[in-house]
Coordinates of C-alpha atoms in Angstrom, one line a residue:
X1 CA 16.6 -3.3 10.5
X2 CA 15.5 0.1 9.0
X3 CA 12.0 -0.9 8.5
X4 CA 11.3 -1.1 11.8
X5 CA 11.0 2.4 13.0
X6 CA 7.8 3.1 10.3
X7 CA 5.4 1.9 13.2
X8 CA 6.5 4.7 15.7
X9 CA 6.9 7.5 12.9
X10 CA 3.7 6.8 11.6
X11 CA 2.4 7.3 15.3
X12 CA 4.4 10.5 15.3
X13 CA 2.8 11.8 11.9
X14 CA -0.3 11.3 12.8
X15 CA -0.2 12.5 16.6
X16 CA 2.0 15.3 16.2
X17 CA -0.6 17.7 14.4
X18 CA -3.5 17.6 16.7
X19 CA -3.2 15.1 19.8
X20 CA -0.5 18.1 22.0
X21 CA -0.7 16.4 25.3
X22 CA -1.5 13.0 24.8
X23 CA 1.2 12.6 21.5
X24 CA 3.7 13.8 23.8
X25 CA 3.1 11.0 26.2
X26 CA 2.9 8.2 23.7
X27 CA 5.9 10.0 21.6
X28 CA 8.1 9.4 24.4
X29 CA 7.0 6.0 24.4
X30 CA 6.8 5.1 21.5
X31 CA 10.6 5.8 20.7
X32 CA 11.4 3.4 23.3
X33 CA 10.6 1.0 20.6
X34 CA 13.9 0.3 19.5
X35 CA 15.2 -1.2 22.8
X36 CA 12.1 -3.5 22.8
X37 CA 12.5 -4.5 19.5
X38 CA 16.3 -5.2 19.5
X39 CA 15.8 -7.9 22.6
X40 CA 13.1 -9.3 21.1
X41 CA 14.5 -10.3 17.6
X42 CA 17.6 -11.6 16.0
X43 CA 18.7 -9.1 13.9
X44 CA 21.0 -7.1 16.2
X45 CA 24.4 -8.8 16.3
X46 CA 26.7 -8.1 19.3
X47 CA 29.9 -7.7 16.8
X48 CA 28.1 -4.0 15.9
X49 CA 29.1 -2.7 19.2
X50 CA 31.6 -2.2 21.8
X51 CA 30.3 -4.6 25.0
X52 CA 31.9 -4.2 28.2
X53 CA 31.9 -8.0 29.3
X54 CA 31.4 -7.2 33.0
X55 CA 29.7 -10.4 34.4
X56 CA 26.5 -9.4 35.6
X57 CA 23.9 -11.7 37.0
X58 CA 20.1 -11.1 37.6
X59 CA 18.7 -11.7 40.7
X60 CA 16.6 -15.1 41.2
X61 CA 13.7 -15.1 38.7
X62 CA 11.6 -15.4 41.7
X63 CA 12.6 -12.2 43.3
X64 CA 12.0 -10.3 40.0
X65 CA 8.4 -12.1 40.0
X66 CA 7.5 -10.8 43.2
X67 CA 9.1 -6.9 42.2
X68 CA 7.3 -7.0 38.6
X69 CA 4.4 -8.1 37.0
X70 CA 5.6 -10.6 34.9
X71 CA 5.2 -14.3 35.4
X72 CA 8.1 -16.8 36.1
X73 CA 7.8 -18.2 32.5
X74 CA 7.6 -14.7 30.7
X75 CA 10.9 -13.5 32.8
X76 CA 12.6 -16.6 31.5
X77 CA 11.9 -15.2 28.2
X78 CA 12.6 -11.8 28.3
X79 CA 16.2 -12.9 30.4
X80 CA 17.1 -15.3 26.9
X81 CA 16.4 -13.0 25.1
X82 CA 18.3 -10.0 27.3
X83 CA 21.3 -12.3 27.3
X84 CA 21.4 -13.3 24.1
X85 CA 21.9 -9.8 22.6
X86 CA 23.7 -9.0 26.2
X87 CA 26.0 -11.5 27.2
X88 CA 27.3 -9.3 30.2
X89 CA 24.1 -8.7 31.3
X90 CA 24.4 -5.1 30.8
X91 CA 23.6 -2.5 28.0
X92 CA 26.2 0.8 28.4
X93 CA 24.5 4.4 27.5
X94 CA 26.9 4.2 24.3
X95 CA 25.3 0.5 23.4
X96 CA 21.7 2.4 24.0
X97 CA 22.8 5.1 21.5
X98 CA 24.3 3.2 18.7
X99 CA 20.6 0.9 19.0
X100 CA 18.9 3.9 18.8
X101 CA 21.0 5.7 16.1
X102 CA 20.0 2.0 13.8
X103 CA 16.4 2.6 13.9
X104 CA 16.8 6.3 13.4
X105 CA 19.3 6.5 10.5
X106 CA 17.8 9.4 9.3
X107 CA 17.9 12.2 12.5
X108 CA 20.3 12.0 15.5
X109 CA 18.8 10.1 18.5
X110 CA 21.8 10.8 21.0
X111 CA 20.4 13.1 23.0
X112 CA 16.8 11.4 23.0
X113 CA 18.8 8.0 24.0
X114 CA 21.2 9.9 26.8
X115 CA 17.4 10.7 28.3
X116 CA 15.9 7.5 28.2
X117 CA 18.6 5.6 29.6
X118 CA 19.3 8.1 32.5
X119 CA 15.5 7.6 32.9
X120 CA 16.2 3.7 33.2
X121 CA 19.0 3.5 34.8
X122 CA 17.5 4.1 38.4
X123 CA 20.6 3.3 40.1
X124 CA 22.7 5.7 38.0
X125 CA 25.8 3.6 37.5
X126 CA 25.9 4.1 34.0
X127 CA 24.6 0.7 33.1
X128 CA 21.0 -0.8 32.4
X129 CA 20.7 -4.4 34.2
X130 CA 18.1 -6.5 33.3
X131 CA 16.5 -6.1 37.1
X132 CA 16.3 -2.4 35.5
X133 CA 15.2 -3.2 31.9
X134 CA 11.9 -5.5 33.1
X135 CA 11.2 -3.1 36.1
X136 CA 10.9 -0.1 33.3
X137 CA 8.9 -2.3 31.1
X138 CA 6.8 -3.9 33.8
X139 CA 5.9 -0.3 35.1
X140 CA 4.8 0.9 31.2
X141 CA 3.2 -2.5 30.5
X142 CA 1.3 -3.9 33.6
X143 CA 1.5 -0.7 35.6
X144 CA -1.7 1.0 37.2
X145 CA -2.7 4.5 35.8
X146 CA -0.9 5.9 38.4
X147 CA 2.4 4.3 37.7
X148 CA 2.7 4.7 34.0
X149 CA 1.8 8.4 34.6
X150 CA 4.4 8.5 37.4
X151 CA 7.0 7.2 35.0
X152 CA 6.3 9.7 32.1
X153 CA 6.7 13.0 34.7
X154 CA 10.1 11.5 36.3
X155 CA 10.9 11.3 32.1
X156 CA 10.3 14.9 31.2
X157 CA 11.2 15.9 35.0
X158 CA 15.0 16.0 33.5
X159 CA 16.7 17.4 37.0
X160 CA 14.6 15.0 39.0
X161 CA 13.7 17.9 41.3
X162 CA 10.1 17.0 41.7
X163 CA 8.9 19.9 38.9
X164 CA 8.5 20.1 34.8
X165 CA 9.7 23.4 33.6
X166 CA 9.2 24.8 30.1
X167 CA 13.5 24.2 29.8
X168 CA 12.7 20.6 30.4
X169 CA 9.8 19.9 28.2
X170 CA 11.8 22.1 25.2
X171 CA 14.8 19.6 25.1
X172 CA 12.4 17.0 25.3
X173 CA 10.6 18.2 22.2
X174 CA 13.6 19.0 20.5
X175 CA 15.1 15.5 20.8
X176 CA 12.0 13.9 19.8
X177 CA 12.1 16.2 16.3
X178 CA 16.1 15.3 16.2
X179 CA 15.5 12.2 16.9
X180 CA 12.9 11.3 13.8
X181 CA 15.5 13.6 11.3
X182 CA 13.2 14.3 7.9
X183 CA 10.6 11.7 8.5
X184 CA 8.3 14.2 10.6
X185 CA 5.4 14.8 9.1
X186 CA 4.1 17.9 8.4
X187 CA 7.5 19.4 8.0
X188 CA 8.6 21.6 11.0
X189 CA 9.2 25.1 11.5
X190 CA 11.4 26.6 13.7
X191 CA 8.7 27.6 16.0
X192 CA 6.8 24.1 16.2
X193 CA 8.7 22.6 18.9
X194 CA 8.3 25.4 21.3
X195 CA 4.3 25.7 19.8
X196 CA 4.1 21.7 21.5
X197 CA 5.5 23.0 24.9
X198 CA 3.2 26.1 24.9
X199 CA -0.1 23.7 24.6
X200 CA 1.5 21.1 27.1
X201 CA 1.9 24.4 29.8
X202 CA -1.8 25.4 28.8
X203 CA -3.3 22.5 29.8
X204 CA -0.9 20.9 32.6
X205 CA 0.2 24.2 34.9
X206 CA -3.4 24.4 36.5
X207 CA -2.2 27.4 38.7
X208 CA 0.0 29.1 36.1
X209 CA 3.5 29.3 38.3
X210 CA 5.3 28.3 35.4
X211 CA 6.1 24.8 36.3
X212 CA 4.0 21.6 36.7
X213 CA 4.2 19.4 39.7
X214 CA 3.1 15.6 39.7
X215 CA -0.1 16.3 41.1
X216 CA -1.0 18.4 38.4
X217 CA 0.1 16.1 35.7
X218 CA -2.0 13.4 37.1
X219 CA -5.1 15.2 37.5
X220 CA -4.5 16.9 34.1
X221 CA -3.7 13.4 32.3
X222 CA -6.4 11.4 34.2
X223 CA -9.4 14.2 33.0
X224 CA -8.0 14.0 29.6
X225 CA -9.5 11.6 27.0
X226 CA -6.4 11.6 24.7
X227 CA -4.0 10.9 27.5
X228 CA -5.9 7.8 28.1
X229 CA -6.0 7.1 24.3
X230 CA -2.6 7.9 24.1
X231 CA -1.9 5.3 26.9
X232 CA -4.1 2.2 24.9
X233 CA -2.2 3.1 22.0
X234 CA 1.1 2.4 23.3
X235 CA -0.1 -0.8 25.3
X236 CA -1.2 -1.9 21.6
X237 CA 1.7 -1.4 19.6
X238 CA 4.0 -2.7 22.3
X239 CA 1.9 -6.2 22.6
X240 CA 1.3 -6.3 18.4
X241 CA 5.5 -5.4 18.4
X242 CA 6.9 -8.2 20.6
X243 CA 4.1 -9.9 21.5
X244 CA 4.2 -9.7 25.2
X245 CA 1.2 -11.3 27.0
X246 CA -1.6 -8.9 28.0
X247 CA -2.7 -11.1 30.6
X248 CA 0.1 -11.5 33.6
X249 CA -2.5 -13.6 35.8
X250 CA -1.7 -16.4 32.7
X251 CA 1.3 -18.9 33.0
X252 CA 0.9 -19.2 29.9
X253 CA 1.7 -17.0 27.0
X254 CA -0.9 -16.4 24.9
X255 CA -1.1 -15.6 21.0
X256 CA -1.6 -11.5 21.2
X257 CA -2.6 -10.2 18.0
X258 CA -3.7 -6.7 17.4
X259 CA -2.6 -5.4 20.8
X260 CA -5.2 -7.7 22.6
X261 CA -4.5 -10.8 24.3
X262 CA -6.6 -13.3 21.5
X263 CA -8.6 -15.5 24.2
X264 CA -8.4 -19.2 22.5
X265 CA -10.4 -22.4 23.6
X266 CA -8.3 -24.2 25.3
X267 CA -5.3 -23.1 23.4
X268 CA -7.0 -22.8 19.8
X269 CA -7.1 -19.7 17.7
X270 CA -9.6 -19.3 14.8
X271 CA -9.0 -16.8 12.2
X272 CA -12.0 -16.5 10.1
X273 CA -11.6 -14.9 6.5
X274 CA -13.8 -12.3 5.2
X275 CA -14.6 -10.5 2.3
X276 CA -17.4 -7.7 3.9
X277 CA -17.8 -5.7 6.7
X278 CA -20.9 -7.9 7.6
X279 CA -19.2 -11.3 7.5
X280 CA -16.3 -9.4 9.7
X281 CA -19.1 -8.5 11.7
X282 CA -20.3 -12.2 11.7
X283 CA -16.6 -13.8 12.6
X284 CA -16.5 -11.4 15.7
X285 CA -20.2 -12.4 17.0
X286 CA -19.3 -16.0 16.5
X287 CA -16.1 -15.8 18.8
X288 CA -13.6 -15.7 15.9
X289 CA -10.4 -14.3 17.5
X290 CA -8.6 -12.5 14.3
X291 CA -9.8 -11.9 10.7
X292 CA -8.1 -11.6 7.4
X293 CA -9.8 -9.4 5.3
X294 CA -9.4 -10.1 1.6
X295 CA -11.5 -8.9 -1.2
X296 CA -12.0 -11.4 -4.2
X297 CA -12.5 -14.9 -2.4
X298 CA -13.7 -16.5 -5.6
X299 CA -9.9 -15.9 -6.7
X300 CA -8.2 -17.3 -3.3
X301 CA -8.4 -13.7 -2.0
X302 CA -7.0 -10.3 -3.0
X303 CA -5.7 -7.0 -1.7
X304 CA -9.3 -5.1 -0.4
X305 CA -9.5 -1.6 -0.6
X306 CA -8.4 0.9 2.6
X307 CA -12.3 2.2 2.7
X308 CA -13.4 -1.8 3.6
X309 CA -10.7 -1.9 6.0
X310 CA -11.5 1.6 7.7
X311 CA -15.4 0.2 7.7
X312 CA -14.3 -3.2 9.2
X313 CA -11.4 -1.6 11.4
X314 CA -14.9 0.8 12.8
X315 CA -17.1 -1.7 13.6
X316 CA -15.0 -4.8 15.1
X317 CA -12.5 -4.9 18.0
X318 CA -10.9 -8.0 16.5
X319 CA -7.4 -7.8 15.0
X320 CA -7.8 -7.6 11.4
X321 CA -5.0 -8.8 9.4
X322 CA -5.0 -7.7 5.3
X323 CA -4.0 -9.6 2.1
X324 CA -1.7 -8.2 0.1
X325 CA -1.6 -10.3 -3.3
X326 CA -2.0 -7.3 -6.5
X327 CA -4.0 -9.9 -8.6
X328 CA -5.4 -13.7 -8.8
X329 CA -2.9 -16.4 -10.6
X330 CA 0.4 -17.7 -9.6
X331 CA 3.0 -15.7 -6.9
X332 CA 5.8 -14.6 -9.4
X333 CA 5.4 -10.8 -9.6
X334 CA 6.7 -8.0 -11.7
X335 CA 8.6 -5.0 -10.6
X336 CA 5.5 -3.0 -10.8
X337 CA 3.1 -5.2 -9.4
X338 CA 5.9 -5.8 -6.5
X339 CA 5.2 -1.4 -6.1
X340 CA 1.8 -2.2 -6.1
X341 CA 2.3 -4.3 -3.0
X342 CA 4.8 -1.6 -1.3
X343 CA 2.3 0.9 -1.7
X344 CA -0.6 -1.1 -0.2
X345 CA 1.5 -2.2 2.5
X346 CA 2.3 1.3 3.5
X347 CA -1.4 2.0 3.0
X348 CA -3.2 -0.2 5.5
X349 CA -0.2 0.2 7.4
X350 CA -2.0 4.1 7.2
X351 CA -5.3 2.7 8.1
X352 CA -4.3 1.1 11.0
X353 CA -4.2 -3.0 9.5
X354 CA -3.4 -5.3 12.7
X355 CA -1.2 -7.6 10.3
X356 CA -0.5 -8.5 6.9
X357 CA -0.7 -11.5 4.8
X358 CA 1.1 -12.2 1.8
X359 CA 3.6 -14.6 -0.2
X360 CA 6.2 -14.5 -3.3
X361 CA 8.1 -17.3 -5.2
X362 CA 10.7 -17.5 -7.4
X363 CA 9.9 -19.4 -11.1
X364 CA 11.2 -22.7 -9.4
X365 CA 8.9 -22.9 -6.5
X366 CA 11.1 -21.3 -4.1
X367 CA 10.5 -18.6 -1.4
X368 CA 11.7 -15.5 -3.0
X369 CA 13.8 -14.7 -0.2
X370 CA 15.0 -11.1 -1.4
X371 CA 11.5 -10.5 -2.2
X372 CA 10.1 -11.3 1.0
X373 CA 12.7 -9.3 2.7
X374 CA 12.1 -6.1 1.1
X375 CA 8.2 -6.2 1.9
X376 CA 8.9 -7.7 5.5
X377 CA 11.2 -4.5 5.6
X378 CA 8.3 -2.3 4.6
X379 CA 5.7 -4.1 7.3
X380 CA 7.4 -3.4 10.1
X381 CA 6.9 -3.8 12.7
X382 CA 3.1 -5.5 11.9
X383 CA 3.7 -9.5 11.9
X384 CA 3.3 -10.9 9.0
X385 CA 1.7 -13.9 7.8
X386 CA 2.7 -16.3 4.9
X387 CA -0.2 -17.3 3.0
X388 CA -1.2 -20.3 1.0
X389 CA 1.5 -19.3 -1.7
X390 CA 3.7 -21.9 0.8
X391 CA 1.0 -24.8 -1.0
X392 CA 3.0 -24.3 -4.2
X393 CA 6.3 -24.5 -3.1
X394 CA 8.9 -27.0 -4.5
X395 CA 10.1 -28.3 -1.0
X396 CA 7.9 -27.4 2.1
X397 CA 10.3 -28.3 4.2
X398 CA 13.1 -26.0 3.3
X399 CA 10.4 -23.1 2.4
X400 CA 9.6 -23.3 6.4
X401 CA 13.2 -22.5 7.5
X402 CA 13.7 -19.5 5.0
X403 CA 10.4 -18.2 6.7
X404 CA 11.6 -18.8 9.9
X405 CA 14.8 -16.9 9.0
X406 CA 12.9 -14.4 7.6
X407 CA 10.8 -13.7 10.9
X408 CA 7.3 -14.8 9.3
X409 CA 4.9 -14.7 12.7
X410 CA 2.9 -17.8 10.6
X411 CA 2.1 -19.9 7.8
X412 CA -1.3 -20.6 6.4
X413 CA -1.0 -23.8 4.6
X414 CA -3.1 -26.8 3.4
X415 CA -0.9 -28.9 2.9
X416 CA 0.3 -28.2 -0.3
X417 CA -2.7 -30.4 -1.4
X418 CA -6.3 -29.3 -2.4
X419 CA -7.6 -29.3 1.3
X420 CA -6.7 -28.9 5.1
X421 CA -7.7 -33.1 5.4
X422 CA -5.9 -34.0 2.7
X423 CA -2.5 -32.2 3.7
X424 CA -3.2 -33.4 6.8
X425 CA 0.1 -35.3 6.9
X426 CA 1.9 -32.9 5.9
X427 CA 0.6 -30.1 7.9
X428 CA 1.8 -32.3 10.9
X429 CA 5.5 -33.0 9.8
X430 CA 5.4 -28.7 9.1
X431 CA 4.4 -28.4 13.1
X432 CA 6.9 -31.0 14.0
X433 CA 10.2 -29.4 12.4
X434 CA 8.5 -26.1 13.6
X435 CA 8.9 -26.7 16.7
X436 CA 7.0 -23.2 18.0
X437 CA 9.7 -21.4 16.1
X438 CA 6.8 -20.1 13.8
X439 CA 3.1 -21.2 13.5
X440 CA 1.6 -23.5 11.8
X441 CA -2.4 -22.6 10.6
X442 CA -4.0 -25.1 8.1
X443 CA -6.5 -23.7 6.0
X444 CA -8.2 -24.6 3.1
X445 CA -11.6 -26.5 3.2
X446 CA -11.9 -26.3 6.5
X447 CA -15.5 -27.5 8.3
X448 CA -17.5 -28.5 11.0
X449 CA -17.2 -32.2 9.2
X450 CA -13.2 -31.9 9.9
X451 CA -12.3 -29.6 11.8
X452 CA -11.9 -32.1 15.2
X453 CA -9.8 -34.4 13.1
X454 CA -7.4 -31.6 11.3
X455 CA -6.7 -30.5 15.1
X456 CA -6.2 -33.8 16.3
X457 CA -4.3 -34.9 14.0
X458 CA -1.9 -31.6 13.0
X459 CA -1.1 -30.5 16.6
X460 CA -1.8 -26.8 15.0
X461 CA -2.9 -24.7 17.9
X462 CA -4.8 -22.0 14.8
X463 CA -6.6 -23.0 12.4
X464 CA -8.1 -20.6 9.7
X465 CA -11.6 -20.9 7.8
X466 CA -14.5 -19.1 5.9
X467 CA -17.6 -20.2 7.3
X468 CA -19.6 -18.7 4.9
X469 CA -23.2 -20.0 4.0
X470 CA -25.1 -18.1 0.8
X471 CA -26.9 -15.2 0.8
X472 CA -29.7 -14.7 -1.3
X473 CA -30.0 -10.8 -2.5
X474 CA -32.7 -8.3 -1.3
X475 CA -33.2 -7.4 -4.9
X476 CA -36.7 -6.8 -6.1
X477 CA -36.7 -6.7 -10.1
X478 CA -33.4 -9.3 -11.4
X479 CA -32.8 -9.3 -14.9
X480 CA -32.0 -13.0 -15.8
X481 CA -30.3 -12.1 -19.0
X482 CA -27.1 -10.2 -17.9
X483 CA -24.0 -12.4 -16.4
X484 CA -21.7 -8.9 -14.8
X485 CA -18.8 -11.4 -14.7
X486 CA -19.6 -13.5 -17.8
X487 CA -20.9 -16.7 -18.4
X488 CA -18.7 -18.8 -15.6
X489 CA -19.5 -16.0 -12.7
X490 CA -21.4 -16.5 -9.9
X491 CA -25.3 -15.6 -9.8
X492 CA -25.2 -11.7 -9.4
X493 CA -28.5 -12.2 -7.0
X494 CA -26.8 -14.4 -4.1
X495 CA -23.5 -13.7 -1.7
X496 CA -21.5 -15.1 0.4
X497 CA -21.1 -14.3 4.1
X498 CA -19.6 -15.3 7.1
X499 CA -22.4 -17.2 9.1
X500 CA -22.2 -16.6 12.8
X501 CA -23.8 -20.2 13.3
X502 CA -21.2 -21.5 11.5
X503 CA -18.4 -19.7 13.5
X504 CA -20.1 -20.9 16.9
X505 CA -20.4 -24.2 15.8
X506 CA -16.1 -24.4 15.0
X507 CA -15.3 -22.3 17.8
X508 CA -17.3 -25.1 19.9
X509 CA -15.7 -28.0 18.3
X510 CA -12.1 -26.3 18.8
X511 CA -13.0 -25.8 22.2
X512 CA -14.0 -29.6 23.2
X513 CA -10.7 -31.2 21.2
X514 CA -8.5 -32.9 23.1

């Protein structure tokens, strides 16, 4: 459960420097994390804390529609999900706390949690409904401008009196340092906290009374670029986190990856794998809706490096998920190439990776549960994917429920056979004992030949692919006699790229099945 605070205190270390108006705003959200995150997974157990089992029922799921911005179908899943970590229907400021103090074992998050939850609790009876809960979350998800700035100023306006003094925004700042303990980065002096409030005043009190009133917080947040950065940058780790839809017009709910809502043909996802910023560049063009980026294709893929990521990460709006395999070969690792993987994870983690990708087995062809668990723990809270190491497992069927229970977002599988086709059957027993309780994306050999029959005949709703075509080297003068990679390389004067033709031509295949 640790490992999922690193997403918010990496925010923190890299907003609290530089960003004094804007990190404030998305610091205060951003350490509402935990609440999200404990409704929307299974790792809380009610036995940790003391609930008061007062019956408590919602009001009808149409009324809530109408008072929120959520559908019907995503308030049926938020409430199962509420309820199953709630069954009284209600979370006490002491249940808030002791959340809070789980993903913060390493500062004191009382008094940042006794804030937040008098901030939810609108009715002030010392409990947090679920009519409460999704009217918060509805306001800071699928609120106007307007009413995700109104919510931050009643948040640091502590007295509710209608004015932000420098008392206020000082116990704000000090919780927020209390809250993240030793993991805020740069290290603070004592003066820092009071150095945050002093900028905040500068540019918020227009008229320099002393205080700031709503109107000046909106006009003050609204002209500033990194409020409005600040803003995006919550609404993208929220979706990626517990992927929420980011379209409330759908019924549906939609695959969100990367913070974006992934638009699919008629329900189909492609995820197109790339080795360079160009073919990354390509997939996008061609309507892919999430990459992986890998470097070393020849070899089934391998970790790239955190300057190709920052390259690709500048030049596509697509969520880019990384590999994370140290080296070609089988997916038993040493203790040092299992650092290796810790330390990459934490790095495109750094440079801002949408997802990961990885696997591990045991020597008999198991998952390596305890494995997988310690570098889930250290991607938190990216989703992760479980890559073709799955094709050379022992028993596919019980390798899918240890991912499930290990909260794997997907698996990228062929089959266990040499292609997408030929694990077709396969593939479709995998989505079948599924049963949307992970996804299912074949990959492996993937074309415009196949692709209509893989997706007919899998009932996958991804599917993931290359699309590469051969490009032939700009080079002038070649020098026939030297092999860079040895005799069995590929020619030095030719590459591979993603073709955007290529990518069209799936997308528009996906989009007619069915």
């Amino acid at each position: 459960m640790y490992g999922s605070m690193s997403r918010s205190q990496e925010c923190i270390k890299q907003l609290m420097p530089s960003d004094d108006t804007g990190g404030l705003y998305v610091l205060m959200l951003l350490s509402f994390f935990p609440l999200y995150y404990w409704c929307f997974t299974e790792e809380s157990s009610e036995e940790e804390f003391e609930i008061s089992f007062v019956c408590h029922r919602p009001d009808d799921l149409h009324i809530l529609q109408e008072e929120t911005e959520f559908s019907r179908k995503e308030l049926q899943f938020l409430y199962r999900a509420f309820k199953n970590e709630c069954p009284s229907g209600v979370v006490t400021e002491n249940v808030f706390k002791l959340i809070y103090s789980q993903f913060f074992p390493q500062g004191d998050s009382k008094i940042y949690a006794h804030y937040l939850f008098e901030a939810f609790d609108t009715n002030r009876n010392g409990c947090l409904s679920f009519k409460e809960f999704v009217a918060g979350l509805s306001l800071i998800l699928r609120g106007s401008i307007y009413d995700r700035l109104n919510w931050a100023f009643n948040f640091y306006d502590l007295d509710k009196d209608g004015f932000i003094t420098r008392e206020e925004m000082m116990k704000i700042m000090k919780s927020i340092y209390q809250l993240m303990g030793k993991y805020v980065y740069p290290s603070i002096h004592n003066d820092t906290p009071k150095e945050h409030v002093e900028n905040f005043f500068q540019k918020m009190d227009r008229n320099h009374d002393g205080v700031i009133t709503i109107e000046e917080f909106m006009e003050s947040c609204q002209k500033d670029a990194n409020i409005m950065r600040s803003m995006r940058l919550f609404d993208t780790n929220v979706l990626v986190l517990f992927r929420i839809p980011g379209n409330h017009d759908s019924e549906t709910l939609p695959a969100v990856e990367g913070g974006r809502s992934c638009e699919m043909s008629d329900g189909f996802l492609m995820e197109v794998c790339v080795d360079s910023v160009e073919s990354a560049i390509n997939a996008e063009r061609g309507g892919a809706a999430r990459i992986e980026l890998c470097c070393n294709l020849l070899e089934g893929g391998l970790t790239p490096s955190t300057g190709l990521l920052q390259v690709v990460k500048e030049n596509v709006r697509i969520p880019v998920y990384v590999m994370i395999r140290p080296r070609a070969g089988d997916f038993l690792y040493s203790d040092w190439e299992v650092e290796v993987m810790k330390r990459d994870i934490e790095q495109m983690k750094i440079h801002r990776a949408d997802g990961l990708v990885f696997g591990a087995l045991t020597e008999d062809g198991r998952v390596d549960t305890e494995l997988c668990m310690e570098l889930m723990a250290a991607s938190r809270p990216l989703p992760v994917t479980f890559h073709r190491a799955f094709d050379m497992v022992h028993d596919p069927a019980v390798a899918l429920e240890s991912l499930i229970s290990l909260g794997f977002e997907r698996i990228l599988t062929s089959g266990c056979d040499s292609t997408a086709l030929e694990g077709l059957p396969v593939i479709k027993r995998l989505v079948e004992q599924a049963k949307g309780r992970i996804v299912i994306m074949p990959g492996g050999g993937i074309t415009e030949r196949n692709l209509q029959r893989i997706l007919e005949g899998s009932g996958s709703q991804e599917f993931h692919c290359s699309a590469r075509s051969s490009k032939d080297s700009t080079m002038k003068f070649r020098n026939s006699n030297v092999s860079m990679g040895g005799s069995l390389s590929v020619p030095e004067y030719a590459v591979k790229v993603a073709d955007v033709t290529k990518v069209r031509t799936l997308n528009a295949i996906a989009k007619n099945v069915l």
